[in-house]
Tab-separated table of C-alpha atoms in Angstrom:
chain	number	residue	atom	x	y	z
A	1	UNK	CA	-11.374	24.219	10.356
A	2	UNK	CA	-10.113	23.809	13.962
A	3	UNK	CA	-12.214	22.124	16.805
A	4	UNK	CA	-11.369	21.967	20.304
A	5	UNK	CA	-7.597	22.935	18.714
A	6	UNK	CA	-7.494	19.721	16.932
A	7	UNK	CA	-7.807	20.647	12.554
A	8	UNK	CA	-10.968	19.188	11.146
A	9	UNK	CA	-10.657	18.470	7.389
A	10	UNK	CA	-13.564	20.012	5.323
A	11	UNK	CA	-12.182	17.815	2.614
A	12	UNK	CA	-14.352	14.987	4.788
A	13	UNK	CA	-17.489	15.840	3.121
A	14	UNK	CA	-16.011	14.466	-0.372
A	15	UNK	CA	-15.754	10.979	1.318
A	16	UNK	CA	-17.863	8.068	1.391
A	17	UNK	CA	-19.440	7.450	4.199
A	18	UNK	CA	-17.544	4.977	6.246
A	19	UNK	CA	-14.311	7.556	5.675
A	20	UNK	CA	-16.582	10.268	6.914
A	21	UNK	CA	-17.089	8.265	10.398
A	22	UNK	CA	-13.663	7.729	10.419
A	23	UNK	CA	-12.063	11.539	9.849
A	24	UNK	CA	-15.347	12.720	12.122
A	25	UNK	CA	-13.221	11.418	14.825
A	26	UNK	CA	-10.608	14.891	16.055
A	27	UNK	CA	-7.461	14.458	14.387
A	28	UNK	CA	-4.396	16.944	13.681
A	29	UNK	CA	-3.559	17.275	10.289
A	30	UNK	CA	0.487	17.097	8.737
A	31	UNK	CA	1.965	17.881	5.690
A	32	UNK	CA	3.756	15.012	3.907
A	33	UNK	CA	7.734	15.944	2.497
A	34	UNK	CA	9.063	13.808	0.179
A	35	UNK	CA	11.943	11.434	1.853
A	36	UNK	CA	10.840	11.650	5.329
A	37	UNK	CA	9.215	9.464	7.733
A	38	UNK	CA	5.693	9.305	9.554
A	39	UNK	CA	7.167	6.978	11.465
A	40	UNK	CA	10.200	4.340	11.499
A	41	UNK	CA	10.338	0.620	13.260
A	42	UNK	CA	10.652	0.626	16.871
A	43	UNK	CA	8.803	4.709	17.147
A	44	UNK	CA	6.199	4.287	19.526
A	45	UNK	CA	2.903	3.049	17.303
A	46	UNK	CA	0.375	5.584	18.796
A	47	UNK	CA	-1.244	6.925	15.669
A	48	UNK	CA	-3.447	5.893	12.386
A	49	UNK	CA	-2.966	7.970	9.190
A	50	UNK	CA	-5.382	8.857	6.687
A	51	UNK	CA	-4.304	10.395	3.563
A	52	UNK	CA	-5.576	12.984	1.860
A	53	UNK	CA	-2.808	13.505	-1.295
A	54	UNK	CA	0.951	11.886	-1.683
A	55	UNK	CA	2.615	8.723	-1.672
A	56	UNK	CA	4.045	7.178	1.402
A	57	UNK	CA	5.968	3.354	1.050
A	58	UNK	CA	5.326	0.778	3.609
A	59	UNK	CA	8.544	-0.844	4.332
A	60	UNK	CA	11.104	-2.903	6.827
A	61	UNK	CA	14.673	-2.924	7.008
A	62	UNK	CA	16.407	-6.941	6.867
A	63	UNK	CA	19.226	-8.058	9.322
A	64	UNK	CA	20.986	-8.122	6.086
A	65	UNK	CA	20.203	-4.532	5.357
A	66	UNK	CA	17.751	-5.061	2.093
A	67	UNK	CA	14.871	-3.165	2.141
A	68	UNK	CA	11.202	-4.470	1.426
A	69	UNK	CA	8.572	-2.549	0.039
A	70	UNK	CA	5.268	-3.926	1.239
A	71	UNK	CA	2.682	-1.266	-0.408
A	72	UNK	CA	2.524	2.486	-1.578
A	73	UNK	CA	-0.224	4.430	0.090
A	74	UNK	CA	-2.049	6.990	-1.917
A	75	UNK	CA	-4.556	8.943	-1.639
A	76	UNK	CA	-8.205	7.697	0.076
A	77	UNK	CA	-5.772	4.949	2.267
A	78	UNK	CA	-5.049	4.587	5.287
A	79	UNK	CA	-2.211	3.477	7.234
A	80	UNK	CA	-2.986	1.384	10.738
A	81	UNK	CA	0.464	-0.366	11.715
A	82	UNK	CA	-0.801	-0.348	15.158
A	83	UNK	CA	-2.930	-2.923	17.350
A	84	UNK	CA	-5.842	-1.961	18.832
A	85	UNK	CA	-7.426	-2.617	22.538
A	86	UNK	CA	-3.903	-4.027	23.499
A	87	UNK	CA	-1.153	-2.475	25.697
A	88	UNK	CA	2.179	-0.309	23.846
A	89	UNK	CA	3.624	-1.331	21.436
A	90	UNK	CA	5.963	-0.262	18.350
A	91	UNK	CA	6.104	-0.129	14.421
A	92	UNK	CA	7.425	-2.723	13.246
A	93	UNK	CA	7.874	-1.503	10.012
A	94	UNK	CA	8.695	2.441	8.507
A	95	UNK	CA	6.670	4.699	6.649
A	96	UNK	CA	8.522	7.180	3.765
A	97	UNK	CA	7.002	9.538	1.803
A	98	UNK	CA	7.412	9.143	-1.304
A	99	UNK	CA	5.387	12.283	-2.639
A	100	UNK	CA	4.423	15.592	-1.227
A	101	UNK	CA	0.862	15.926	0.362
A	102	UNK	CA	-1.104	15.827	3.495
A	103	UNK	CA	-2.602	13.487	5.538
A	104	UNK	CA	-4.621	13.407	8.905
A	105	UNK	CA	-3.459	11.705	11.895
A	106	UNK	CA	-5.475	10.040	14.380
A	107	UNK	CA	-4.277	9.017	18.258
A	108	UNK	CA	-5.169	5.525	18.666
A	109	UNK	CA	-6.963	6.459	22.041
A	110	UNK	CA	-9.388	8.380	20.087
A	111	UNK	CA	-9.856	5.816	17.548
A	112	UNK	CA	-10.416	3.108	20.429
A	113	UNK	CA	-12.968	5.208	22.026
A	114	UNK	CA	-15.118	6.268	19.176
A	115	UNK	CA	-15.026	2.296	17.705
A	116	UNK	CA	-16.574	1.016	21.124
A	117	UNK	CA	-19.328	4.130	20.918
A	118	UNK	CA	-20.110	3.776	17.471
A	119	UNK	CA	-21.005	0.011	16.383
A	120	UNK	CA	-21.516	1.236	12.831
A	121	UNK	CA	-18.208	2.878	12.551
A	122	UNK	CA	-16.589	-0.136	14.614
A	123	UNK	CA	-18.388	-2.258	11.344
A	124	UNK	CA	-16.805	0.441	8.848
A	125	UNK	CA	-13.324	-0.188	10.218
A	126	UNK	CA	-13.057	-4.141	10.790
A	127	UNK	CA	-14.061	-4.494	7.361
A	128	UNK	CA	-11.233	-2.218	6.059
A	129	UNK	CA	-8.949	-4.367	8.211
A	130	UNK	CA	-9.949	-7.486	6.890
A	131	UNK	CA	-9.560	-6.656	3.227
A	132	UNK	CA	-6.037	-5.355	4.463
A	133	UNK	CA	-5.315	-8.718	5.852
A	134	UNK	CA	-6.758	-10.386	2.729
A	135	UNK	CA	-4.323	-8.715	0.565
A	136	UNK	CA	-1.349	-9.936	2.749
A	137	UNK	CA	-2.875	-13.277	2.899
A	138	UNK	CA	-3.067	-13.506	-0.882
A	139	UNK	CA	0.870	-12.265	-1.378
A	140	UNK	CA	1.908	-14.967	0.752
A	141	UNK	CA	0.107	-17.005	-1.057
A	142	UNK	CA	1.706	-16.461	-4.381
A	143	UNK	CA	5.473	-16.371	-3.089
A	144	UNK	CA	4.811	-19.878	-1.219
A	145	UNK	CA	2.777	-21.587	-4.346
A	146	UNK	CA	5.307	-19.713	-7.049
A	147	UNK	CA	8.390	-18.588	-5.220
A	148	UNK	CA	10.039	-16.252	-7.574
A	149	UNK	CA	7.910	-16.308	-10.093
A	150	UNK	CA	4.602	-15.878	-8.318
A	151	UNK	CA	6.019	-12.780	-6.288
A	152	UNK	CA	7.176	-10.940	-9.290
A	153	UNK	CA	4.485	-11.729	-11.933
A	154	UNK	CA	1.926	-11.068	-8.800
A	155	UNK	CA	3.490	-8.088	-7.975
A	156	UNK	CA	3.356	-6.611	-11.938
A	157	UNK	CA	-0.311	-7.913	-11.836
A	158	UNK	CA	-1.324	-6.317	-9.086
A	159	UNK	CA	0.440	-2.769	-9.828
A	160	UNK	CA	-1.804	-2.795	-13.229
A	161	UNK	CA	-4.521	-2.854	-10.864
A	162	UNK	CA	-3.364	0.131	-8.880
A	163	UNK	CA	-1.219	2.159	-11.559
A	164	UNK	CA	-2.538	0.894	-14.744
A	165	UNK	CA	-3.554	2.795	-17.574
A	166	UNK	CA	-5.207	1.001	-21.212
A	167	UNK	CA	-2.845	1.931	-24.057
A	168	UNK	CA	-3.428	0.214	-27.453
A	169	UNK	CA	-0.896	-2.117	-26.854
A	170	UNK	CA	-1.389	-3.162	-23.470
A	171	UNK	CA	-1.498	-1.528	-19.815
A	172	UNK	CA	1.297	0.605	-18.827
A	173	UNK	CA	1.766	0.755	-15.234
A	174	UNK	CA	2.122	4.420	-14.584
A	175	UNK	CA	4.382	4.448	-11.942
A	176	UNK	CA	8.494	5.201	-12.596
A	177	UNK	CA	10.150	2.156	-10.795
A	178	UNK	CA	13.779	1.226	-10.985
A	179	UNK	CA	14.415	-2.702	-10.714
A	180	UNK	CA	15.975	-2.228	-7.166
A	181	UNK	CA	12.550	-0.764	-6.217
A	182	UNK	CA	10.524	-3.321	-7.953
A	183	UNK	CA	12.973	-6.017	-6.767
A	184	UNK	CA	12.175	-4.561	-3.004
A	185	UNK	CA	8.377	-5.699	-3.755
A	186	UNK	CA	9.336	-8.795	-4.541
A	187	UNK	CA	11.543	-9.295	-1.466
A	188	UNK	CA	14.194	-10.584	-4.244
A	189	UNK	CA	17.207	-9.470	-5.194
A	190	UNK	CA	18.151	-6.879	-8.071
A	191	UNK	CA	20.014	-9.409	-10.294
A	192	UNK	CA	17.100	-11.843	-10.267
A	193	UNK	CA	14.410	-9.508	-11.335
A	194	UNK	CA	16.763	-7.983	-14.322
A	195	UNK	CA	17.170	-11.583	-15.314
A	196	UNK	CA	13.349	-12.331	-14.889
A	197	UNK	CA	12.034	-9.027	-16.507
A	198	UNK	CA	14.818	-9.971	-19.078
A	199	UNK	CA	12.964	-12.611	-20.183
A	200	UNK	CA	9.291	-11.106	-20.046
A	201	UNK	CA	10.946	-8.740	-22.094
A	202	UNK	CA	12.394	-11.236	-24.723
A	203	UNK	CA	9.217	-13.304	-24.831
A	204	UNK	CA	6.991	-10.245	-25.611
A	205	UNK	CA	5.086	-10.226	-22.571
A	206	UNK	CA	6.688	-6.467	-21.566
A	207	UNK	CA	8.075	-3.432	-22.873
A	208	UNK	CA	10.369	-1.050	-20.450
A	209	UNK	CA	10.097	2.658	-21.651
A	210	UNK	CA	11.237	5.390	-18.908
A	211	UNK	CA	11.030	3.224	-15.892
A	212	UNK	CA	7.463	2.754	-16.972
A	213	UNK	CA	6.636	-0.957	-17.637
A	214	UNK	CA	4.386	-2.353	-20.099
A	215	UNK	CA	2.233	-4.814	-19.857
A	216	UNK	CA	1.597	-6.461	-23.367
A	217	UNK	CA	-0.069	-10.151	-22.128
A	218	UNK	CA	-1.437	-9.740	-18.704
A	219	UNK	CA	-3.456	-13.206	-19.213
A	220	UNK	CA	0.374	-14.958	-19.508
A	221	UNK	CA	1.265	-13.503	-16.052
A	222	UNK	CA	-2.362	-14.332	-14.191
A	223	UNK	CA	-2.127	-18.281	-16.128
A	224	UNK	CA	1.615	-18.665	-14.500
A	225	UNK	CA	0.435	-18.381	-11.175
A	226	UNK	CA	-2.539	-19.493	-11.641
A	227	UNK	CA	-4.179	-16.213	-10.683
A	228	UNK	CA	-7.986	-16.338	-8.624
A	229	UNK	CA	-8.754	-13.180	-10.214
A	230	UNK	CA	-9.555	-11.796	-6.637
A	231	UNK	CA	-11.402	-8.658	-6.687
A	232	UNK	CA	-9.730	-5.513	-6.952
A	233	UNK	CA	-9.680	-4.098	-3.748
A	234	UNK	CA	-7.847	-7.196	-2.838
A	235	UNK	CA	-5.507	-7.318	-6.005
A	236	UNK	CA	-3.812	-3.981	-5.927
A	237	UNK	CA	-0.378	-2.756	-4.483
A	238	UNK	CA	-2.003	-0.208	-1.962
C-alpha cells in the first residue's frame, strides 16, 4: 500500500519483529533485474536495502581488475554499505543482482531518525550489525590462520550453511557456481582453486555434478582449519 507516496510492504506483517520495526520505517520499494546494479563503488551511499525475494552479490573491483565476491544476499537480508550518524560518503563496494525480485529501500536519513526515536529498534539494528561484523571478523580470520586453504575450505563450509541441502551421501550446496565465481570468494585465483578442488575431489572429500558441489566429509574441511563451529548466523555466506 502507499503512505504519504512512499510504498509500504504488506509483506511486513510475515516478519519477525525486529524486521517489522525496521520496514515500519517509509521506504520505496524496486524491482530487482538480473545483471544490474543497486548501486556500484563510488555512487553516493544514501540508502539501506531490505530484500524481499532475489539474489544480489556483494562485491569490489581490484586495481588489478579481479573481482571479489564478499556475500550473496537473499531473501530476509539486508544490505547497509553505508555509515551511519557521519557526514557523505560512498560505496565502496557494488551490488549485482544476481536473481530477479524485489526489495525495499530505505534513505539513510529516515533510518537515522527513527534509530534515535526508537531505542528498541536502535537495539534491533546494532545487533544485526554486529553479527555482520562478526562474520567478516571470522573470514579474516581463516585466510590469515590458513591462507589458501582456510579461505577456500571456509568458504565451502560456510555455503553448506547457507545453500546446503542433506542428500544420502553428503550435503550438496545448492547453488550453480563456476570455479571463477567460487575462486572470487576466495579472493584467489581460478587456477588455484581447480588445483585445490582437484584434490578434494581426488581424496573423496567432494563430488562436482552441474556446477553443484558436494560435500561428502564436511568434518575433514572444519578439522583443517580448525573450525570454532561458530553459530550459524555467523557461519553462512549471506
Amino acid at each position: 500500500m502507499k503512505k504519504g507516496g512512499i510504498l509500504v510492504n504488506e509483506k511486513i506483517d510475515d516478519y519477525s519483529a525486529d524486521l517489522k520495526g525496521l520496514l515500519s520505517i517509509a521506504h520505496s520499494e524496486i524491482e530487482l533485474k538480473k545483471d544490474t546494479y543497486l548501486f556500484q563503488e563510488g555512487d553516493k551511499a544514501d540508502d539501506i536495502y531490505f530484500i524481499h525475494s532475489g539474489k544480489v552479490r556483494i562485491g569490489k573491483l581490484t586495481p588489478d581488475g579481479r573481482e571479489l565476491t564478499f556475500r550473496i544476499c537473499s531473501e530476509e537480508d539486508f544490505i547497509g554499505e553505508i555509515t551511519l550518524f557521519c557526514a557523505p560518503s560512498t560505496y565502496t563496494v557494488h551490488a549485482k543482482v544476481l536473481e530477479d525480485g524485489v526489495c525495499a529501500k530505505i534513505k539513510k536519513e529516515d533510518l537515522e531518525e527513527n534509530l534515535l526515536l526508537n531505542p528498541g529498534l536502535n537495539i534491533e539494528f546494532m545487533k544485526r550489525m554486529g553479527i555482520h561484523h562478526q562474520k567478516s571478523q571470522s573470514k579474516f580470520r581463516d585466510l590469515l590462520l590458513h591462507g589458501k586453504k582456510g579461505a577456500l575450505y571456509s568458504t565451502l563450509i560456510r555455503m553448506t550453511n547457507s545453500f546446503g541441502v542433506n542428500k544420502e551421501d553428503g550435503i550438496l550446496i545448492d547453488l550453480s557456481l563456476t570455479n571463477q565465481e567460487l575462486a572470487n570468494f576466495c579472493g584467489m585465483s581460478r587456477e588455484v582453486v581447480n588445483r585445490m578442488l582437484g584434490a578434494l575431489k581426488k581424496d573423496g572429500i567432494i563430488s562436482v555434478s552441474d556446477g553443484k558441489i558436494l560435500i561428502h566429509d564436511l568434518q575433514f574441511l572444519k578439522k583443517e582449519i580448525h573450525c570454532e563451529n561458530c553459530p550459524i548466523e555467523i557461519c553462512n555466506i549471506d
